[in-house]
């Protein structure tokens, strides 16, 4: 049976969710901000991705119960990647290649066609298993180089190593995402320190100190405008701590509290717990949300799991790329483990040469069947949307697709 071609309004209702203008409405933001790249992806044409993730280290200093990287690596019986990017000189080779990667290509948008420059707009330092600040010297060197060259920079970290030496670089970046996931030292110890209470208390207090210091540095620094985000994975052990920790984070100067669920599906809320969690979320919205402090729900608390793969073609690997701690360029952040398919090494060759090389086309044909079973929330949501757009384009042409875009963006 051939795939169903959805009508335009059905595509909008199912994927774009009218009225949802949160940062997690990936589909709407792609249509609004990255439409020329969407067209290129649907055509299978390679241009610079708009975002690249760099994973400076495969080592971490805590042990989260739900670590998706650990789950996938254990399932695939593989070891961690080597940590070549811990060397600042190698990190600088990678980010220099990212900055230099610019191409002039055709575009179609708002009924017009022409030529425009494509470049990598955002680089985030994160980790599939490791924490970027385990390789602190290299991470800060990369962040500073990119910021100086007008690339938006973000950092994902657990905050333990986010000491005063990092505050200027982070405050002058685009955003911080600190994965906290606990409202007390006791819960932090249980979820992240193998129930070592003394270590949990030490790390929790250190994270709060680092957050407070960073927020104060940002407030005092002229031009510093990094969005300070804190992630909180709701689970049976922490959801009742939400109102208290939200209040404390707002006082510290955090801008966004981002609620998630465990996509490794190890610590899920029961139906009664979901009901209670929703009441607590409502309490936070009513009492604490303000222009300077927002609550963002990244995942639905109930309904089909976000990680369920409901697509047969991966388009998001045209839009995002990942540099593993070994310097290899991978299709996505969930594919960074020894033996995973990669395009080449961005330490040894310029990023453009790797990204546009023959391995990109070869690997594209095998995605997502050669991938681990769990995709990122972005890929899980965006790929079915882009598949629907591709079918719509086949029936209605590029002009019909552009008309649909105009309806979406209003």
mmCIF file of C-alpha atoms in Angstrom:
data_model
loop_
_atom_site.group_PDB
_atom_site.id
_atom_site.type_symbol
_atom_site.label_atom_id
_atom_site.label_comp_id
_atom_site.label_asym_id
_atom_site.label_seq_id
_atom_site.Cartn_x
_atom_site.Cartn_y
_atom_site.Cartn_z
ATOM 1 C CA UNK A 1 0.000 0.000 0.000
ATOM 2 C CA UNK A 2 1.488 3.404 -0.979
ATOM 3 C CA UNK A 3 2.080 5.966 1.826
ATOM 4 C CA UNK A 4 -0.846 8.253 2.579
ATOM 5 C CA UNK A 5 -0.554 11.786 1.202
ATOM 6 C CA UNK A 6 -1.923 14.021 3.927
ATOM 7 C CA UNK A 7 -3.893 17.127 3.081
ATOM 8 C CA UNK A 8 -2.328 20.451 3.966
ATOM 9 C CA UNK A 9 -4.584 21.162 6.932
ATOM 10 C CA UNK A 10 -3.998 17.658 8.268
ATOM 11 C CA UNK A 11 -0.223 18.207 8.103
ATOM 12 C CA UNK A 12 -0.629 21.446 10.026
ATOM 13 C CA UNK A 13 -2.916 19.894 12.647
ATOM 14 C CA UNK A 14 -0.822 16.783 13.169
ATOM 15 C CA UNK A 15 2.673 18.234 13.140
ATOM 16 C CA UNK A 16 2.765 22.012 13.516
ATOM 17 C CA UNK A 17 0.239 22.366 16.368
ATOM 18 C CA UNK A 18 -1.251 25.835 15.776
ATOM 19 C CA UNK A 19 -0.887 28.098 18.781
ATOM 20 C CA UNK A 20 2.200 26.321 20.106
ATOM 21 C CA UNK A 21 5.003 28.869 19.811
ATOM 22 C CA UNK A 22 7.353 27.255 22.331
ATOM 23 C CA UNK A 23 11.001 26.569 21.404
ATOM 24 C CA UNK A 24 10.153 22.849 21.346
ATOM 25 C CA UNK A 25 7.785 23.253 18.374
ATOM 26 C CA UNK A 26 10.583 22.065 16.117
ATOM 27 C CA UNK A 27 8.378 21.742 13.043
ATOM 28 C CA UNK A 28 7.092 25.324 13.138
ATOM 29 C CA UNK A 29 10.560 26.734 13.762
ATOM 30 C CA UNK A 30 12.021 24.782 10.841
ATOM 31 C CA UNK A 31 9.352 26.141 8.522
ATOM 32 C CA UNK A 32 9.785 29.679 9.802
ATOM 33 C CA UNK A 33 13.568 29.867 10.047
ATOM 34 C CA UNK A 34 15.148 27.128 7.943
ATOM 35 C CA UNK A 35 12.847 26.733 4.950
ATOM 36 C CA UNK A 36 15.592 26.872 2.268
ATOM 37 C CA UNK A 37 17.419 24.086 4.110
ATOM 38 C CA UNK A 38 14.204 22.082 4.401
ATOM 39 C CA UNK A 39 13.844 22.229 0.608
ATOM 40 C CA UNK A 40 17.469 21.132 0.187
ATOM 41 C CA UNK A 41 16.942 18.232 2.602
ATOM 42 C CA UNK A 42 13.809 17.081 0.780
ATOM 43 C CA UNK A 43 15.830 17.113 -2.440
ATOM 44 C CA UNK A 44 18.734 15.235 -0.812
ATOM 45 C CA UNK A 45 21.150 18.110 -1.511
ATOM 46 C CA UNK A 46 24.022 18.717 0.881
ATOM 47 C CA UNK A 47 24.634 22.231 2.238
ATOM 48 C CA UNK A 48 26.111 23.231 5.606
ATOM 49 C CA UNK A 49 23.899 22.035 8.469
ATOM 50 C CA UNK A 50 22.454 24.874 10.494
ATOM 51 C CA UNK A 51 23.584 23.231 13.743
ATOM 52 C CA UNK A 52 26.496 21.051 14.793
ATOM 53 C CA UNK A 53 26.945 19.274 18.103
ATOM 54 C CA UNK A 54 30.474 18.752 19.380
ATOM 55 C CA UNK A 55 31.039 16.066 22.006
ATOM 56 C CA UNK A 56 34.433 16.926 23.534
ATOM 57 C CA UNK A 57 34.585 13.946 25.876
ATOM 58 C CA UNK A 58 33.111 10.465 26.244
ATOM 59 C CA UNK A 59 33.963 10.506 29.960
ATOM 60 C CA UNK A 60 31.583 11.699 32.648
ATOM 61 C CA UNK A 61 31.918 12.521 36.339
ATOM 62 C CA UNK A 62 28.513 11.197 37.482
ATOM 63 C CA UNK A 63 26.325 8.166 36.767
ATOM 64 C CA UNK A 64 22.751 9.107 35.820
ATOM 65 C CA UNK A 65 20.369 6.166 36.142
ATOM 66 C CA UNK A 66 18.685 6.918 32.808
ATOM 67 C CA UNK A 67 21.747 7.810 30.704
ATOM 68 C CA UNK A 68 20.575 7.216 27.121
ATOM 69 C CA UNK A 69 24.169 6.946 25.943
ATOM 70 C CA UNK A 70 24.921 4.180 28.440
ATOM 71 C CA UNK A 71 21.702 2.401 27.464
ATOM 72 C CA UNK A 72 22.514 2.378 23.760
ATOM 73 C CA UNK A 73 26.151 1.490 24.283
ATOM 74 C CA UNK A 74 25.245 -1.395 26.589
ATOM 75 C CA UNK A 75 22.658 -2.668 24.090
ATOM 76 C CA UNK A 76 25.228 -2.539 21.280
ATOM 77 C CA UNK A 77 28.033 -3.937 23.481
ATOM 78 C CA UNK A 78 30.462 -1.202 22.517
ATOM 79 C CA UNK A 79 33.005 0.856 24.383
ATOM 80 C CA UNK A 80 33.447 4.599 24.571
ATOM 81 C CA UNK A 81 34.983 6.671 21.815
ATOM 82 C CA UNK A 82 38.570 7.851 22.266
ATOM 83 C CA UNK A 83 38.934 11.423 23.468
ATOM 84 C CA UNK A 84 40.993 13.148 20.796
ATOM 85 C CA UNK A 85 39.090 16.414 21.226
ATOM 86 C CA UNK A 86 40.393 16.836 24.768
ATOM 87 C CA UNK A 87 43.457 18.353 23.114
ATOM 88 C CA UNK A 88 42.792 22.081 22.565
ATOM 89 C CA UNK A 89 44.823 22.122 19.346
ATOM 90 C CA UNK A 90 42.620 19.410 17.846
ATOM 91 C CA UNK A 91 39.442 21.124 19.012
ATOM 92 C CA UNK A 92 40.605 24.328 17.325
ATOM 93 C CA UNK A 93 41.120 22.485 14.035
ATOM 94 C CA UNK A 94 37.517 21.309 14.164
ATOM 95 C CA UNK A 95 35.947 24.666 15.026
ATOM 96 C CA UNK A 96 38.117 26.502 12.480
ATOM 97 C CA UNK A 97 36.750 24.149 9.819
ATOM 98 C CA UNK A 98 33.212 24.882 11.007
ATOM 99 C CA UNK A 99 33.741 28.641 10.839
ATOM 100 C CA UNK A 100 35.287 28.399 7.374
ATOM 101 C CA UNK A 101 32.457 26.306 5.934
ATOM 102 C CA UNK A 102 30.329 28.654 3.850
ATOM 103 C CA UNK A 103 28.772 28.002 0.464
ATOM 104 C CA UNK A 104 26.640 30.058 -1.886
ATOM 105 C CA UNK A 105 23.674 28.061 -3.170
ATOM 106 C CA UNK A 106 20.196 28.516 -4.559
ATOM 107 C CA UNK A 107 17.158 29.001 -2.348
ATOM 108 C CA UNK A 108 13.385 29.066 -2.622
ATOM 109 C CA UNK A 109 11.362 31.010 -0.071
ATOM 110 C CA UNK A 110 8.292 33.261 -0.012
ATOM 111 C CA UNK A 111 7.720 32.648 -3.687
ATOM 112 C CA UNK A 112 11.160 33.963 -4.597
ATOM 113 C CA UNK A 113 14.217 32.179 -5.919
ATOM 114 C CA UNK A 114 17.815 33.293 -5.869
ATOM 115 C CA UNK A 115 21.218 32.690 -4.335
ATOM 116 C CA UNK A 116 22.151 32.900 -0.670
ATOM 117 C CA UNK A 117 24.966 31.980 1.699
ATOM 118 C CA UNK A 118 24.657 28.855 3.829
ATOM 119 C CA UNK A 119 26.810 28.427 6.923
ATOM 120 C CA UNK A 120 26.746 26.658 10.275
ATOM 121 C CA UNK A 121 24.799 28.975 12.567
ATOM 122 C CA UNK A 122 24.916 27.215 15.944
ATOM 123 C CA UNK A 123 27.398 24.909 17.655
ATOM 124 C CA UNK A 124 26.486 23.232 20.912
ATOM 125 C CA UNK A 125 28.969 21.450 23.144
ATOM 126 C CA UNK A 126 27.311 18.418 24.652
ATOM 127 C CA UNK A 127 27.804 14.717 25.234
ATOM 128 C CA UNK A 128 26.131 11.455 24.410
ATOM 129 C CA UNK A 129 27.785 9.886 27.430
ATOM 130 C CA UNK A 130 30.378 12.383 28.615
ATOM 131 C CA UNK A 131 30.262 15.914 29.954
ATOM 132 C CA UNK A 132 32.009 18.593 27.845
ATOM 133 C CA UNK A 133 33.665 20.189 30.858
ATOM 134 C CA UNK A 134 35.584 16.998 31.571
ATOM 135 C CA UNK A 135 37.604 18.386 28.648
ATOM 136 C CA UNK A 136 37.337 21.922 30.019
ATOM 137 C CA UNK A 137 40.378 23.538 28.386
ATOM 138 C CA UNK A 138 39.453 22.309 24.916
ATOM 139 C CA UNK A 139 35.750 23.100 25.327
ATOM 140 C CA UNK A 140 36.385 26.672 26.457
ATOM 141 C CA UNK A 141 38.900 27.197 23.651
ATOM 142 C CA UNK A 142 36.330 26.024 21.101
ATOM 143 C CA UNK A 143 33.534 28.119 22.586
ATOM 144 C CA UNK A 144 35.648 31.254 22.600
ATOM 145 C CA UNK A 145 36.854 30.787 19.017
ATOM 146 C CA UNK A 146 33.319 30.264 17.731
ATOM 147 C CA UNK A 147 31.894 33.229 19.669
ATOM 148 C CA UNK A 148 34.644 35.466 18.329
ATOM 149 C CA UNK A 149 33.657 34.384 14.812
ATOM 150 C CA UNK A 150 29.942 35.119 15.281
ATOM 151 C CA UNK A 151 28.725 31.532 15.628
ATOM 152 C CA UNK A 152 26.016 31.025 18.234
ATOM 153 C CA UNK A 153 27.338 28.737 20.968
ATOM 154 C CA UNK A 154 25.616 26.576 23.545
ATOM 155 C CA UNK A 155 26.852 24.341 26.347
ATOM 156 C CA UNK A 156 25.160 21.271 27.841
ATOM 157 C CA UNK A 157 26.628 20.196 31.174
ATOM 158 C CA UNK A 158 25.769 18.747 34.561
ATOM 159 C CA UNK A 159 27.294 21.867 36.136
ATOM 160 C CA UNK A 160 29.718 20.198 38.500
ATOM 161 C CA UNK A 161 32.827 21.464 36.687
ATOM 162 C CA UNK A 162 31.209 24.784 35.740
ATOM 163 C CA UNK A 163 33.440 26.785 38.064
ATOM 164 C CA UNK A 164 34.459 30.437 37.907
ATOM 165 C CA UNK A 165 36.955 29.811 35.101
ATOM 166 C CA UNK A 166 34.016 29.014 32.799
ATOM 167 C CA UNK A 167 31.613 31.818 33.685
ATOM 168 C CA UNK A 168 32.797 34.467 31.234
ATOM 169 C CA UNK A 169 32.755 32.071 28.282
ATOM 170 C CA UNK A 170 29.272 30.791 29.153
ATOM 171 C CA UNK A 171 27.791 34.204 29.970
ATOM 172 C CA UNK A 172 28.898 35.470 26.557
ATOM 173 C CA UNK A 173 27.651 32.387 24.700
ATOM 174 C CA UNK A 174 24.153 31.873 23.329
ATOM 175 C CA UNK A 175 22.817 29.486 25.929
ATOM 176 C CA UNK A 176 23.557 27.091 28.762
ATOM 177 C CA UNK A 177 21.603 23.907 29.409
ATOM 178 C CA UNK A 178 22.376 22.486 32.840
ATOM 179 C CA UNK A 179 20.975 19.013 33.521
ATOM 180 C CA UNK A 180 19.932 19.113 37.176
ATOM 181 C CA UNK A 181 17.057 16.617 37.461
ATOM 182 C CA UNK A 182 16.775 16.803 41.245
ATOM 183 C CA UNK A 183 15.431 19.216 43.825
ATOM 184 C CA UNK A 184 17.465 18.016 46.795
ATOM 185 C CA UNK A 185 20.902 16.550 47.551
ATOM 186 C CA UNK A 186 19.289 13.265 48.588
ATOM 187 C CA UNK A 187 17.480 12.830 45.282
ATOM 188 C CA UNK A 188 20.569 13.925 43.363
ATOM 189 C CA UNK A 189 22.589 11.252 45.173
ATOM 190 C CA UNK A 190 20.053 8.559 44.334
ATOM 191 C CA UNK A 191 19.621 9.493 40.670
ATOM 192 C CA UNK A 192 23.151 10.520 39.757
ATOM 193 C CA UNK A 193 25.697 9.347 42.319
ATOM 194 C CA UNK A 194 24.847 5.670 42.843
ATOM 195 C CA UNK A 195 23.130 6.543 46.155
ATOM 196 C CA UNK A 196 26.325 8.055 47.609
ATOM 197 C CA UNK A 197 24.712 10.664 49.865
ATOM 198 C CA UNK A 198 27.933 12.475 50.773
ATOM 199 C CA UNK A 199 28.870 12.831 47.101
ATOM 200 C CA UNK A 200 25.331 13.864 46.188
ATOM 201 C CA UNK A 201 25.326 16.618 48.807
ATOM 202 C CA UNK A 202 28.736 17.848 47.661
ATOM 203 C CA UNK A 203 27.804 17.940 43.985
ATOM 204 C CA UNK A 204 24.316 19.397 44.447
ATOM 205 C CA UNK A 205 25.619 22.276 46.561
ATOM 206 C CA UNK A 206 28.460 22.850 44.097
ATOM 207 C CA UNK A 207 26.046 23.039 41.161
ATOM 208 C CA UNK A 208 23.859 25.572 42.977
ATOM 209 C CA UNK A 209 26.943 27.637 43.797
ATOM 210 C CA UNK A 210 28.111 27.535 40.183
ATOM 211 C CA UNK A 211 24.690 28.525 38.864
ATOM 212 C CA UNK A 212 24.458 31.423 41.279
ATOM 213 C CA UNK A 213 27.940 32.640 40.380
ATOM 214 C CA UNK A 214 27.312 32.361 36.646
ATOM 215 C CA UNK A 215 24.019 34.253 36.882
ATOM 216 C CA UNK A 216 25.702 37.007 38.900
ATOM 217 C CA UNK A 217 28.572 37.219 36.388
ATOM 218 C CA UNK A 218 26.084 37.448 33.528
ATOM 219 C CA UNK A 219 24.170 40.229 35.301
ATOM 220 C CA UNK A 220 27.351 42.248 35.796
ATOM 221 C CA UNK A 221 28.809 41.704 32.318
ATOM 222 C CA UNK A 222 27.931 44.249 29.681
ATOM 223 C CA UNK A 223 26.515 42.502 26.635
ATOM 224 C CA UNK A 224 26.332 39.040 28.236
ATOM 225 C CA UNK A 225 23.018 37.560 27.165
ATOM 226 C CA UNK A 226 23.235 33.769 27.449
ATOM 227 C CA UNK A 227 19.924 32.060 28.135
ATOM 228 C CA UNK A 228 20.322 30.005 31.312
ATOM 229 C CA UNK A 229 18.353 26.767 30.999
ATOM 230 C CA UNK A 230 17.985 24.018 33.585
ATOM 231 C CA UNK A 231 16.758 20.569 32.567
ATOM 232 C CA UNK A 232 14.602 18.473 34.880
ATOM 233 C CA UNK A 233 13.752 14.886 33.891
ATOM 234 C CA UNK A 234 10.522 14.130 35.731
ATOM 235 C CA UNK A 235 10.457 10.708 37.371
ATOM 236 C CA UNK A 236 8.932 9.024 40.427
ATOM 237 C CA UNK A 237 11.768 10.179 42.691
ATOM 238 C CA UNK A 238 11.814 13.904 41.929
ATOM 239 C CA UNK A 239 8.483 15.166 40.569
ATOM 240 C CA UNK A 240 7.213 16.348 43.955
ATOM 241 C CA UNK A 241 10.320 18.517 44.321
ATOM 242 C CA UNK A 242 9.403 20.550 41.238
ATOM 243 C CA UNK A 243 7.740 23.601 42.880
ATOM 244 C CA UNK A 244 10.532 24.101 45.436
ATOM 245 C CA UNK A 245 13.404 23.754 42.968
ATOM 246 C CA UNK A 246 11.606 25.956 40.433
ATOM 247 C CA UNK A 247 11.332 28.689 43.064
ATOM 248 C CA UNK A 248 15.014 28.400 43.926
ATOM 249 C CA UNK A 249 16.119 28.430 40.288
ATOM 250 C CA UNK A 250 14.068 31.535 39.568
ATOM 251 C CA UNK A 251 15.721 33.287 42.502
ATOM 252 C CA UNK A 252 19.158 32.308 41.193
ATOM 253 C CA UNK A 253 18.454 33.939 37.803
ATOM 254 C CA UNK A 254 17.659 30.924 35.601
ATOM 255 C CA UNK A 255 15.653 31.858 32.472
ATOM 256 C CA UNK A 256 14.115 28.522 31.462
ATOM 257 C CA UNK A 257 13.182 25.385 33.357
ATOM 258 C CA UNK A 258 12.824 22.586 30.809
ATOM 259 C CA UNK A 259 10.791 19.541 31.809
ATOM 260 C CA UNK A 260 11.519 16.198 30.175
ATOM 261 C CA UNK A 261 10.786 12.505 30.606
ATOM 262 C CA UNK A 262 13.224 9.603 30.620
ATOM 263 C CA UNK A 263 13.507 8.629 26.948
ATOM 264 C CA UNK A 264 15.547 5.586 27.972
ATOM 265 C CA UNK A 265 12.228 4.431 29.479
ATOM 266 C CA UNK A 266 13.727 3.341 32.797
ATOM 267 C CA UNK A 267 12.068 5.769 35.232
ATOM 268 C CA UNK A 268 8.561 6.533 34.018
ATOM 269 C CA UNK A 269 5.703 8.098 35.932
ATOM 270 C CA UNK A 270 2.590 6.054 36.674
ATOM 271 C CA UNK A 271 -0.834 7.363 35.672
ATOM 272 C CA UNK A 272 -1.586 8.703 39.201
ATOM 273 C CA UNK A 273 1.882 10.288 39.324
ATOM 274 C CA UNK A 274 1.297 11.949 35.957
ATOM 275 C CA UNK A 275 -1.925 13.486 37.273
ATOM 276 C CA UNK A 276 -0.136 14.796 40.347
ATOM 277 C CA UNK A 277 2.814 16.046 38.291
ATOM 278 C CA UNK A 278 0.452 17.989 36.031
ATOM 279 C CA UNK A 279 -1.036 19.700 39.076
ATOM 280 C CA UNK A 280 2.432 20.658 40.290
ATOM 281 C CA UNK A 281 3.370 21.948 36.834
ATOM 282 C CA UNK A 282 0.214 24.046 36.869
ATOM 283 C CA UNK A 283 1.200 25.411 40.262
ATOM 284 C CA UNK A 284 4.610 26.454 38.938
ATOM 285 C CA UNK A 285 3.017 28.109 35.907
ATOM 286 C CA UNK A 286 0.566 30.051 38.028
ATOM 287 C CA UNK A 287 2.933 31.170 40.788
ATOM 288 C CA UNK A 288 6.368 31.444 39.203
ATOM 289 C CA UNK A 289 6.303 31.871 35.427
ATOM 290 C CA UNK A 290 7.169 35.424 34.394
ATOM 291 C CA UNK A 291 8.841 37.209 31.462
ATOM 292 C CA UNK A 292 12.243 36.306 32.924
ATOM 293 C CA UNK A 293 11.423 32.756 34.012
ATOM 294 C CA UNK A 294 9.657 30.344 31.686
ATOM 295 C CA UNK A 295 8.590 26.712 31.944
ATOM 296 C CA UNK A 296 9.020 24.568 28.825
ATOM 297 C CA UNK A 297 7.644 21.034 28.488
ATOM 298 C CA UNK A 298 9.949 19.245 26.052
ATOM 299 C CA UNK A 299 8.062 15.944 26.172
ATOM 300 C CA UNK A 300 4.464 14.917 26.738
ATOM 301 C CA UNK A 301 3.975 13.234 30.107
ATOM 302 C CA UNK A 302 1.526 10.781 28.599
ATOM 303 C CA UNK A 303 0.665 9.369 25.197
ATOM 304 C CA UNK A 304 2.943 7.512 22.748
ATOM 305 C CA UNK A 305 6.612 7.489 23.793
ATOM 306 C CA UNK A 306 8.550 10.291 22.130
ATOM 307 C CA UNK A 307 11.290 7.891 21.085
ATOM 308 C CA UNK A 308 9.085 5.662 18.930
ATOM 309 C CA UNK A 309 10.419 5.733 15.370
ATOM 310 C CA UNK A 310 7.577 6.379 12.934
ATOM 311 C CA UNK A 311 9.495 7.190 9.762
ATOM 312 C CA UNK A 312 11.382 5.314 7.062
ATOM 313 C CA UNK A 313 13.662 8.109 5.787
ATOM 314 C CA UNK A 314 15.972 10.326 7.819
ATOM 315 C CA UNK A 315 16.083 13.954 6.691
ATOM 316 C CA UNK A 316 17.384 15.532 9.871
ATOM 317 C CA UNK A 317 20.957 14.406 9.207
ATOM 318 C CA UNK A 318 21.025 17.069 6.457
ATOM 319 C CA UNK A 319 20.105 19.715 9.043
ATOM 320 C CA UNK A 320 22.213 18.705 12.052
ATOM 321 C CA UNK A 321 25.603 17.038 12.406
ATOM 322 C CA UNK A 322 27.682 15.739 15.290
ATOM 323 C CA UNK A 323 31.409 15.638 15.939
ATOM 324 C CA UNK A 324 32.280 12.820 18.317
ATOM 325 C CA UNK A 325 35.027 12.958 20.913
ATOM 326 C CA UNK A 326 37.264 11.135 18.402
ATOM 327 C CA UNK A 327 36.882 13.969 15.872
ATOM 328 C CA UNK A 328 34.748 11.924 13.473
ATOM 329 C CA UNK A 329 31.613 13.529 12.025
ATOM 330 C CA UNK A 330 28.479 11.446 12.619
ATOM 331 C CA UNK A 331 24.924 11.737 11.255
ATOM 332 C CA UNK A 332 23.493 12.555 14.694
ATOM 333 C CA UNK A 333 24.196 12.733 18.402
ATOM 334 C CA UNK A 334 22.823 9.217 19.069
ATOM 335 C CA UNK A 335 25.272 7.624 16.627
ATOM 336 C CA UNK A 336 28.551 8.371 18.397
ATOM 337 C CA UNK A 337 30.053 5.064 19.452
ATOM 338 C CA UNK A 338 32.897 2.910 18.116
ATOM 339 C CA UNK A 339 31.919 1.275 14.856
ATOM 340 C CA UNK A 340 29.073 3.699 14.116
ATOM 341 C CA UNK A 341 28.984 5.008 10.530
ATOM 342 C CA UNK A 342 30.682 8.375 10.090
ATOM 343 C CA UNK A 343 31.597 10.734 7.251
ATOM 344 C CA UNK A 344 35.272 11.213 8.111
ATOM 345 C CA UNK A 345 37.484 12.980 10.614
ATOM 346 C CA UNK A 346 37.274 16.761 11.106
ATOM 347 C CA UNK A 347 40.634 16.914 12.846
ATOM 348 C CA UNK A 348 42.447 15.488 9.845
ATOM 349 C CA UNK A 349 40.366 17.192 7.136
ATOM 350 C CA UNK A 350 38.400 20.455 6.899
ATOM 351 C CA UNK A 351 34.797 20.085 8.057
ATOM 352 C CA UNK A 352 33.463 20.967 4.600
ATOM 353 C CA UNK A 353 35.495 18.238 2.906
ATOM 354 C CA UNK A 354 34.184 15.682 5.409
ATOM 355 C CA UNK A 355 30.556 16.846 5.283
ATOM 356 C CA UNK A 356 30.379 16.916 1.491
ATOM 357 C CA UNK A 357 32.462 13.768 0.984
ATOM 358 C CA UNK A 358 31.305 10.486 -0.568
ATOM 359 C CA UNK A 359 30.478 8.855 2.780
ATOM 360 C CA UNK A 360 27.614 11.312 3.332
ATOM 361 C CA UNK A 361 25.660 10.010 0.341
ATOM 362 C CA UNK A 362 26.529 6.408 1.133
ATOM 363 C CA UNK A 363 25.407 6.604 4.758
ATOM 364 C CA UNK A 364 22.279 8.585 3.857
ATOM 365 C CA UNK A 365 20.923 5.593 1.964
ATOM 366 C CA UNK A 366 21.125 3.425 5.077
ATOM 367 C CA UNK A 367 19.416 5.782 7.531
ATOM 368 C CA UNK A 368 17.594 5.106 9.792
ATOM 369 C CA UNK A 369 17.869 1.310 9.468
ATOM 370 C CA UNK A 370 21.549 1.331 10.493
ATOM 371 C CA UNK A 371 20.890 3.542 13.535
ATOM 372 C CA UNK A 372 20.373 2.584 17.197
ATOM 373 C CA UNK A 373 16.699 2.015 18.099
ATOM 374 C CA UNK A 374 16.248 5.333 19.914
ATOM 375 C CA UNK A 375 16.317 8.667 18.080
ATOM 376 C CA UNK A 376 16.519 12.116 19.588
ATOM 377 C CA UNK A 377 13.200 13.915 20.238
ATOM 378 C CA UNK A 378 14.067 16.296 17.385
ATOM 379 C CA UNK A 379 14.606 13.512 14.850
ATOM 380 C CA UNK A 380 11.613 11.521 16.088
ATOM 381 C CA UNK A 381 9.268 14.447 15.514
ATOM 382 C CA UNK A 382 10.808 16.193 12.521
ATOM 383 C CA UNK A 383 11.383 13.199 10.241
ATOM 384 C CA UNK A 384 7.698 12.155 9.993
ATOM 385 C CA UNK A 385 6.877 15.816 9.331
ATOM 386 C CA UNK A 386 9.428 16.057 6.512
ATOM 387 C CA UNK A 387 8.244 12.755 5.059
ATOM 388 C CA UNK A 388 4.729 14.202 4.936
ATOM 389 C CA UNK A 389 6.057 17.337 3.226
ATOM 390 C CA UNK A 390 7.956 15.227 0.683
ATOM 391 C CA UNK A 391 4.805 13.311 -0.262
ATOM 392 C CA UNK A 392 2.880 16.570 -0.456
ATOM 393 C CA UNK A 393 5.549 18.018 -2.758
ATOM 394 C CA UNK A 394 5.399 15.017 -5.067
ATOM 395 C CA UNK A 395 1.693 15.589 -5.575
ATOM 396 C CA UNK A 396 1.488 19.398 -5.535
ATOM 397 C CA UNK A 397 4.988 20.482 -6.607
ATOM 398 C CA UNK A 398 7.244 23.096 -5.042
ATOM 399 C CA UNK A 399 4.645 25.816 -5.592
ATOM 400 C CA UNK A 400 2.072 23.805 -3.653
ATOM 401 C CA UNK A 401 4.601 23.187 -0.897
ATOM 402 C CA UNK A 402 5.366 26.914 -0.722
ATOM 403 C CA UNK A 403 1.644 27.676 -0.433
ATOM 404 C CA UNK A 404 1.438 25.243 2.463
ATOM 405 C CA UNK A 405 4.357 26.977 4.142
ATOM 406 C CA UNK A 406 2.613 30.332 3.823
ATOM 407 C CA UNK A 407 -0.435 28.841 5.536
ATOM 408 C CA UNK A 408 1.739 27.536 8.367
ATOM 409 C CA UNK A 409 3.625 30.761 9.037
ATOM 410 C CA UNK A 410 0.527 32.888 8.560
#
